[in-house]
CSV table of C-alpha atoms in Angstrom, one decimal:
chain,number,residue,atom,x,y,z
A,1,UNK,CA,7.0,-53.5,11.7
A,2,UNK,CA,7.8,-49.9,11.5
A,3,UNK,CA,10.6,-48.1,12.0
A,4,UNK,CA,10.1,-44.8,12.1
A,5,UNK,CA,12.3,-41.9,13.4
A,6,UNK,CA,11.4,-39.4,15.7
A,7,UNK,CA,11.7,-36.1,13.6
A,8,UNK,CA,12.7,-33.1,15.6
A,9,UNK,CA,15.0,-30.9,13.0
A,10,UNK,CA,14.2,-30.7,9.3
A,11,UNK,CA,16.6,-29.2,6.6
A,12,UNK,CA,15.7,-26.7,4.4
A,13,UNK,CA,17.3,-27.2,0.9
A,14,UNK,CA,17.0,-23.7,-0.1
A,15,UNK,CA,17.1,-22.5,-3.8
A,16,UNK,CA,20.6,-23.0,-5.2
A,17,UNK,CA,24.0,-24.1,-3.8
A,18,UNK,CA,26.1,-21.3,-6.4
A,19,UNK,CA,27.7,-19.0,-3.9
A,20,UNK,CA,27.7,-15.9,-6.7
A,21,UNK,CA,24.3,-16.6,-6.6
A,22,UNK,CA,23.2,-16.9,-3.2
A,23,UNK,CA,24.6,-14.0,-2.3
A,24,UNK,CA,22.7,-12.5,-5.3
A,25,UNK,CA,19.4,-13.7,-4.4
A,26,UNK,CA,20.7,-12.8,-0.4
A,27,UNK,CA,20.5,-9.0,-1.5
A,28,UNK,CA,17.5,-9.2,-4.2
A,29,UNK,CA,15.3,-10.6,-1.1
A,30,UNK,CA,17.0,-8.4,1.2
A,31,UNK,CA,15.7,-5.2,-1.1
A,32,UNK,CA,12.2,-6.2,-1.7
A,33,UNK,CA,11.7,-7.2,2.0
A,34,UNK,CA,12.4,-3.9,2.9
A,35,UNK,CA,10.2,-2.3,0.6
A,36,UNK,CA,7.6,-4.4,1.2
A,37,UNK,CA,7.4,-3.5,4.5
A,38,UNK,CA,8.0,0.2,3.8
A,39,UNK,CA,5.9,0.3,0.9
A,40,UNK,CA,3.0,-1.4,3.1
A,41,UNK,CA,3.5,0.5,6.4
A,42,UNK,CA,3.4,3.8,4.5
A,43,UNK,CA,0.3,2.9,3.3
A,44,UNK,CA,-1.3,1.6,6.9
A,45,UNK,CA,0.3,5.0,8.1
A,46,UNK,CA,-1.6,7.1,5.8
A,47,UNK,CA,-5.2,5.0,6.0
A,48,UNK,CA,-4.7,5.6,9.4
A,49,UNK,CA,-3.6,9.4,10.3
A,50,UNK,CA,-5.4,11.3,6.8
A,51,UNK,CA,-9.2,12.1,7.4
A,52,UNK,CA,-9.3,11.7,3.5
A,53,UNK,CA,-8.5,7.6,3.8
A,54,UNK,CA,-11.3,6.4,6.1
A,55,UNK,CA,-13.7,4.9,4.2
A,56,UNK,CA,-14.7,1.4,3.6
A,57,UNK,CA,-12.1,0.9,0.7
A,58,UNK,CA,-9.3,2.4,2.5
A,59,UNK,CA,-9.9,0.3,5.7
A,60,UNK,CA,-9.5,-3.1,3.5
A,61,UNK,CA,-6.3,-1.4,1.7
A,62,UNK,CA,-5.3,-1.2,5.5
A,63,UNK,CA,-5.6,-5.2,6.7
A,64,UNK,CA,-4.7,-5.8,3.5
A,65,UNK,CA,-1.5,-4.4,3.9
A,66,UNK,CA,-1.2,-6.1,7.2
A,67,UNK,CA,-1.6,-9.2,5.8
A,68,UNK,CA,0.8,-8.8,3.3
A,69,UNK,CA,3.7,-7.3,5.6
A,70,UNK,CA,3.0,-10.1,7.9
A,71,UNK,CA,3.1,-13.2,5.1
A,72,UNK,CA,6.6,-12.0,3.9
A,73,UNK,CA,7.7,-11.4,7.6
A,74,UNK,CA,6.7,-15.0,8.1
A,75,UNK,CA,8.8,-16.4,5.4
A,76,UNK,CA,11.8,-14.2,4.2
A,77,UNK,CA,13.7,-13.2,7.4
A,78,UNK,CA,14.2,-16.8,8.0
A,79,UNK,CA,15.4,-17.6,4.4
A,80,UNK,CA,17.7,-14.0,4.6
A,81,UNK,CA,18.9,-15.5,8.3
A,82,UNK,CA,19.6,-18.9,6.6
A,83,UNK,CA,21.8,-17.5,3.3
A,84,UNK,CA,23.6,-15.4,5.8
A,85,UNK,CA,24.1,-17.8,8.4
A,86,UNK,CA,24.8,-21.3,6.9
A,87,UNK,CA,22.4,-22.9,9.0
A,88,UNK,CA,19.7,-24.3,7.6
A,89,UNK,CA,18.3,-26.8,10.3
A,90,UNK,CA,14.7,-25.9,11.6
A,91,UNK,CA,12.8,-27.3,14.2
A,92,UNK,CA,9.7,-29.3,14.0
A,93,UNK,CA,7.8,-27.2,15.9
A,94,UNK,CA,9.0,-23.5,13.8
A,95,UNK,CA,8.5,-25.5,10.9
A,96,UNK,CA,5.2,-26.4,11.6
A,97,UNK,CA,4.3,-22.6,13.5
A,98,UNK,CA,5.5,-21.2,10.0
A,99,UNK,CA,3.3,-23.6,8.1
A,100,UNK,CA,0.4,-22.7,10.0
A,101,UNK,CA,0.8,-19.0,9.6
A,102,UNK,CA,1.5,-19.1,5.7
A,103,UNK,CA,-1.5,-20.8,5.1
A,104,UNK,CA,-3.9,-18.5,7.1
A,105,UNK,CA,-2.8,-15.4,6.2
A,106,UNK,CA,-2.3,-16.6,2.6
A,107,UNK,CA,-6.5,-18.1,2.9
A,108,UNK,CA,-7.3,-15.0,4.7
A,109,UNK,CA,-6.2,-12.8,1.7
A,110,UNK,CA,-8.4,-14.1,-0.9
A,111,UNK,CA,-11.4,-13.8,1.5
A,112,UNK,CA,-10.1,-10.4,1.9
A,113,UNK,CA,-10.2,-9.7,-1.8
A,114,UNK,CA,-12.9,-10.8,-1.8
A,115,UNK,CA,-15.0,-8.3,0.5
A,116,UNK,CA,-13.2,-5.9,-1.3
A,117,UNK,CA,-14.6,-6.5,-4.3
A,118,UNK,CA,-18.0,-6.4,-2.7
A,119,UNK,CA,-17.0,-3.1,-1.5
A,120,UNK,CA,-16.3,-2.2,-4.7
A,121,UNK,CA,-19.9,-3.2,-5.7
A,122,UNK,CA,-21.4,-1.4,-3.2
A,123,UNK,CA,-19.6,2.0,-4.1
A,124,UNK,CA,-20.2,1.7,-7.4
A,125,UNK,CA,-23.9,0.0,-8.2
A,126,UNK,CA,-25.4,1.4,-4.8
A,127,UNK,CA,-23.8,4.7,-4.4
A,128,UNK,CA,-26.7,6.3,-2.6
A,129,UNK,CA,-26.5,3.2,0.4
A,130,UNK,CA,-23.1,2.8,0.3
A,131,UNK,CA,-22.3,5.2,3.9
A,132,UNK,CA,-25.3,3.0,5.0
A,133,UNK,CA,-24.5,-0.8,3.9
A,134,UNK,CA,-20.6,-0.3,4.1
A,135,UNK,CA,-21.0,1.2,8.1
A,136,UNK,CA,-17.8,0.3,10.5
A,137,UNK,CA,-19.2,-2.4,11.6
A,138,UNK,CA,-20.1,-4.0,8.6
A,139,UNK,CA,-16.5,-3.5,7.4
A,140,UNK,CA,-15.2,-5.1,11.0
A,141,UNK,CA,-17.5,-8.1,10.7
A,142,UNK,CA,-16.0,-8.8,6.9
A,143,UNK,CA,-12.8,-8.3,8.5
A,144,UNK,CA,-13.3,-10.9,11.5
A,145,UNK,CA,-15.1,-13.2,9.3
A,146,UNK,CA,-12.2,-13.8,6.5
A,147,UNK,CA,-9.5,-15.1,9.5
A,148,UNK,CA,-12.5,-16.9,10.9
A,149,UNK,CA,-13.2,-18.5,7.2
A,150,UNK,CA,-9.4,-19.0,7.0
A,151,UNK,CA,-8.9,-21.2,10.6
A,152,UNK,CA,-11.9,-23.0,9.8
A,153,UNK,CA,-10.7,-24.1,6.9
A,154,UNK,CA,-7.3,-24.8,7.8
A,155,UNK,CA,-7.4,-26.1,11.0
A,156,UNK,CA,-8.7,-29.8,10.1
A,157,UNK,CA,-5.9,-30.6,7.8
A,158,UNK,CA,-3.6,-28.8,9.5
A,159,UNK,CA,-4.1,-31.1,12.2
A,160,UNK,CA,-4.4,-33.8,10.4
A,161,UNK,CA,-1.1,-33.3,9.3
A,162,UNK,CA,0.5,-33.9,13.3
A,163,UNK,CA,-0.4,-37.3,13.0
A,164,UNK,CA,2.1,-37.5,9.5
A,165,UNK,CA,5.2,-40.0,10.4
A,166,UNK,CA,8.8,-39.7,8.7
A,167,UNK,CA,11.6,-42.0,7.4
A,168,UNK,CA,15.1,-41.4,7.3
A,169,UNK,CA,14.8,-38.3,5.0
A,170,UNK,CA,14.0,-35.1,7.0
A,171,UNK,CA,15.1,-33.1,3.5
A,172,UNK,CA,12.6,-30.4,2.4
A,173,UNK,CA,13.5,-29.5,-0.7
A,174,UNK,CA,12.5,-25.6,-0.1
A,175,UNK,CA,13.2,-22.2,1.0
A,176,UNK,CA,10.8,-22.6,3.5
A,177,UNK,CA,8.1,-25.3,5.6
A,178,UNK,CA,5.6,-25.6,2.7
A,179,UNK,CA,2.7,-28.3,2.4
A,180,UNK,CA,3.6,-30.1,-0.6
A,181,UNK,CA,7.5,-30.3,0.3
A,182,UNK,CA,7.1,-31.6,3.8
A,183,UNK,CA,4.2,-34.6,2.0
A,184,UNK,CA,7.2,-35.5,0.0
A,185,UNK,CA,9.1,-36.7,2.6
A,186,UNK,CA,6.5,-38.4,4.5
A,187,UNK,CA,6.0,-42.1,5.2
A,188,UNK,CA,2.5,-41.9,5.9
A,189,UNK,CA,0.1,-42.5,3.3
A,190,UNK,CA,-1.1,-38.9,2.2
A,191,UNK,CA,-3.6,-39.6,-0.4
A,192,UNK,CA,-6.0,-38.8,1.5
A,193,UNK,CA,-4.9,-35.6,2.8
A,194,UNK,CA,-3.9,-34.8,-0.2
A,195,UNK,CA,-7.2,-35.1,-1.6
A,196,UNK,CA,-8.8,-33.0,1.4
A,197,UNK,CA,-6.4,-30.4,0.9
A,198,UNK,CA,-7.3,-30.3,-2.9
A,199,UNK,CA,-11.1,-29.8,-2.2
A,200,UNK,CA,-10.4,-27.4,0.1
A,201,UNK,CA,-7.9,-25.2,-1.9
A,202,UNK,CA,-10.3,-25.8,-5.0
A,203,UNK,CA,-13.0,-24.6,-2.9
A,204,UNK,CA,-11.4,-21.4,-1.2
A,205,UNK,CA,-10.2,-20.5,-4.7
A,206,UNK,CA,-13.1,-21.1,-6.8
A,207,UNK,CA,-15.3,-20.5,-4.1
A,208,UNK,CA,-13.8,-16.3,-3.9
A,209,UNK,CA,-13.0,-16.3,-7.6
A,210,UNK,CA,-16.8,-16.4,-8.5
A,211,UNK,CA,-17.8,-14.0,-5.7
A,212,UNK,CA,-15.2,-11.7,-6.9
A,213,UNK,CA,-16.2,-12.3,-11.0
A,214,UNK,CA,-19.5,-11.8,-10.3
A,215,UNK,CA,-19.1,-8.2,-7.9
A,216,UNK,CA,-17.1,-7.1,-10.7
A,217,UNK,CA,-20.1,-8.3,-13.5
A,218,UNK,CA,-22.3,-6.3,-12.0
A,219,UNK,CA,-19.8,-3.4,-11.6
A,220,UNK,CA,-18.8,-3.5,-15.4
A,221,UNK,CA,-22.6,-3.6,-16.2
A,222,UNK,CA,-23.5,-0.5,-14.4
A,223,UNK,CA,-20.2,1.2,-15.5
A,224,UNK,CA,-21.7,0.4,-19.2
A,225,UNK,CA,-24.5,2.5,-18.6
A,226,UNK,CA,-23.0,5.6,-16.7
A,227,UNK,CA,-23.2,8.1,-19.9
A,228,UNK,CA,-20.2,10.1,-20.0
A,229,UNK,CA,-17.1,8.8,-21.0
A,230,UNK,CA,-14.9,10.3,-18.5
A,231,UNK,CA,-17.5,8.8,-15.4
A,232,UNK,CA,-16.3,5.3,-16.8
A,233,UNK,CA,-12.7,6.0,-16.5
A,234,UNK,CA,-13.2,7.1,-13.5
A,235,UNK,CA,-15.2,4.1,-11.9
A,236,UNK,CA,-12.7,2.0,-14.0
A,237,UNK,CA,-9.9,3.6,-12.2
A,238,UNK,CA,-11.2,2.8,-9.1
A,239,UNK,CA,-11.4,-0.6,-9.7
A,240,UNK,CA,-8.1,-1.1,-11.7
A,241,UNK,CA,-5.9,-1.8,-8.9
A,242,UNK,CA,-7.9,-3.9,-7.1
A,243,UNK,CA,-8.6,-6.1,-10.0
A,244,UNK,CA,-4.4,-5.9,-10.9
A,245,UNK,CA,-4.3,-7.3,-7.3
A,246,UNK,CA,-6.7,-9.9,-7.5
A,247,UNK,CA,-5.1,-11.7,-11.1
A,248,UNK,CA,-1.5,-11.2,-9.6
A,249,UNK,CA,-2.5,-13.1,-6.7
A,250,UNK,CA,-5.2,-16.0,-8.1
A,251,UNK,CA,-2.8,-16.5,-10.6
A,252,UNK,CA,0.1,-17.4,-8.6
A,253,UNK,CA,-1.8,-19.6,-6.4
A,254,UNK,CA,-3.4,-21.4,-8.6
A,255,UNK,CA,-0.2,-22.4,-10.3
A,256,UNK,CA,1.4,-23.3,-7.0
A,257,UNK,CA,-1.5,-25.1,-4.8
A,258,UNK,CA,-3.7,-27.1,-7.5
A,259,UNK,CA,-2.2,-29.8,-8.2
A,260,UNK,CA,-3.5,-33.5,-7.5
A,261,UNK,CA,-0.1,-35.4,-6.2
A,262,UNK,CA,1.7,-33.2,-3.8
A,263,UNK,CA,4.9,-35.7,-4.1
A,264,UNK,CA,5.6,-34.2,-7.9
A,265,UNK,CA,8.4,-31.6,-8.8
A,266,UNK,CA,8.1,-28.6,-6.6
A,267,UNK,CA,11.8,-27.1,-8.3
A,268,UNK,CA,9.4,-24.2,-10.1
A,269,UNK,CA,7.2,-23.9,-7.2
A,270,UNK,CA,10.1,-22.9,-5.5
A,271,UNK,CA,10.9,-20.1,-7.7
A,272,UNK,CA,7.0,-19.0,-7.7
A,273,UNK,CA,6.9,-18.9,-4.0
A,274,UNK,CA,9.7,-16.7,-3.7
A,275,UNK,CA,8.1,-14.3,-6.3
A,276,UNK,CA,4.9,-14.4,-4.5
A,277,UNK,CA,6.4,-13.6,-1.1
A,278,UNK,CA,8.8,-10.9,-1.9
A,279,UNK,CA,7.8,-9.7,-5.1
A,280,UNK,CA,4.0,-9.2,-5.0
A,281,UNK,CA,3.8,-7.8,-1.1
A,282,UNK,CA,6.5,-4.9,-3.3
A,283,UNK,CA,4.3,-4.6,-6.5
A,284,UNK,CA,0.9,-4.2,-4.6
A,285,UNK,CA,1.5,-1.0,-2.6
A,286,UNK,CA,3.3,0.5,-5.8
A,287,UNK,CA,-0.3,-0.4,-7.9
A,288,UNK,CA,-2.6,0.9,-4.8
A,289,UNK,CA,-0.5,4.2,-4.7
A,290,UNK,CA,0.3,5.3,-8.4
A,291,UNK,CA,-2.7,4.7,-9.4
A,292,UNK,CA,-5.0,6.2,-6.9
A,293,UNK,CA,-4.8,10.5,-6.5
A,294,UNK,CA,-6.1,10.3,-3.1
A,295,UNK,CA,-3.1,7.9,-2.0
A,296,UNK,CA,-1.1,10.1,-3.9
A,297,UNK,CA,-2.4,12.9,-2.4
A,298,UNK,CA,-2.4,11.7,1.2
A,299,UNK,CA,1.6,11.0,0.9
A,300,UNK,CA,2.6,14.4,-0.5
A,301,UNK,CA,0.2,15.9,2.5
A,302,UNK,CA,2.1,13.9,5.3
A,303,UNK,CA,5.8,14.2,3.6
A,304,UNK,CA,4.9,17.8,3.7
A,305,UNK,CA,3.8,17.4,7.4
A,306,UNK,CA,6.8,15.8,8.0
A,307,UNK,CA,9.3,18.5,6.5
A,308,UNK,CA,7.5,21.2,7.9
A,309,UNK,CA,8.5,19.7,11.7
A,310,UNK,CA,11.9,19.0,10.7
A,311,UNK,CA,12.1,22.8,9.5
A,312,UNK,CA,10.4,23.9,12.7
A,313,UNK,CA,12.8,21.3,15.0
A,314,UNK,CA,15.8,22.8,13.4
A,315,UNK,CA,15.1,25.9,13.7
A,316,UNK,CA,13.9,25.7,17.6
């Protein structure tokens, strides 16, 4: 017979139990969350409010953004409110709302990429179509269709996952309610879901990875034959950030989510998560910004703006 019991709190284990050095780590994920989400909504400001920022590329920059502001909004506030706090009970239902958020905005970002690459593509081996294949509401369909992508295909298992029954332990060794912490302690028999969640994270990964190598085979082709030196530095420039992006986070994910047995070591995956929710969400508006002029350019125009009405504010 079983004798299961009714889960309603987990515990969140966290990354170390050294004082020194959780009040270290409190302050390191303290700073990057805040630039993160300065970083990021400085650069949704400026595709917004400069006339220079609204094409195709810009409006991806844009949700991309989004996405990444709200993926570490999702995750480090609670850790930051946990270090500071002591308490590191969470409900089922956060835990599970937390779960379901970190997985579709993470799926919806490789989608994301992905379009971007084809924008990319577009802008660079059809320039003469691009204002004409890459219209508004081309750009709105790609947008709609990468969260609709994403719930499709984390819905099922994420469903499936309601119907998971616990022991004793209610332990998840993590910062946060992750997939392959929360299978650990489960007394259900996961192999299944396991193996679902495999084919579909081997799928979404793959699946964007070769639409993304092979937009950027056809770029590098065309970029081959442009016959001036300084027109292929150029065109690589534009790409360069995107494809700094796109290793930064393929690579991370990979190393995280593909892994057969869910119920192995997760103590580096731990440290990996962290970096990919509070480090990479700082790095990518830093790569986006230095090393594109028209960002650049677009942020000295509106700090300019800015001080210009202060000076006219103080002096009414």
């Amino acid at each position: 017979m079983k004798n299961y019991s009714a889960i309603t709190t987990f515990i969140l284990v966290g990354l170390t139990d050294d004082p020194n050095l959780q009040i270290l780590l409190f302050i390191f994920l303290f700073l990057t969350y805040l630039l993160s989400i300065v970083g990021n909504l400085i650069i949704i400001t400026l595709t917004l409010v400069d006339p220079h920022l609204k094409t195709p590329m810009y409006f991806f920059l844009r949700n991309f953004s989004i996405l990444e502001v709200s993926l570490t909004t999702v995750c480090i506030p609670r850790f930051l409110y946990i270090m500071a706090s002591g308490d590191n009970t969470v409900t089922y239902n956060a835990c599970a709302t937390q779960l379901f958020f970190v997985v579709i905005l993470g799926v919806t970002e490789f989608f994301l990429l992905t379009a971007m690459s084809y924008d990319r593509y577009v802008a660079i081996c059809k320039p003469l179509h691009y204002a004409t294949i890459m219209n508004n509401t081309v750009c709105i369909k790609f947008l709609i269709g990468c969260y609709m992508i994403a719930l499709i295909i984390v819905i099922p298992p994420f469903g499936m996952s309601f119907e998971l029954e616990f022991c004793d332990s209610n332990v998840i060794d993590h910062f946060g309610c992750d997939v392959a912490p929360i299978l650990k302690i489960t007394c259900s028999n996961t192999e299944f879901l396991e193996l679902f969640i495999l084919v579909l994270a081997v799928f979404t990964l793959l699946f964007t990875l070769l639409c993304v190598i092979m937009s950027y085979t056809y770029i590098i082709r065309t970029i081959l034959r442009f016959p001036s030196a300084q027109q292929r530095k150029k065109a690589f420039s534009i790409c360069s950030s995107h494809i700094i992006v796109v290793s930064i986070t393929y690579g991370t994910c990979i190393f995280i989510y593909i892994k057969p047995h869910a119920k192995e070591g997760v103590a580096m995956n731990k440290v990996v998560s962290v970096l990919t929710t509070s480090v990479a969400p700082v790095m990518n508006p830093f790569i986006y910004t230095l090393r594109n002029k028209q960002v650049v350019q677009a942020l000295k125009d509106m700090i300019k703006r800015v001080a210009f009405n202060l000076k006219e504010l103080n002096d009414y």
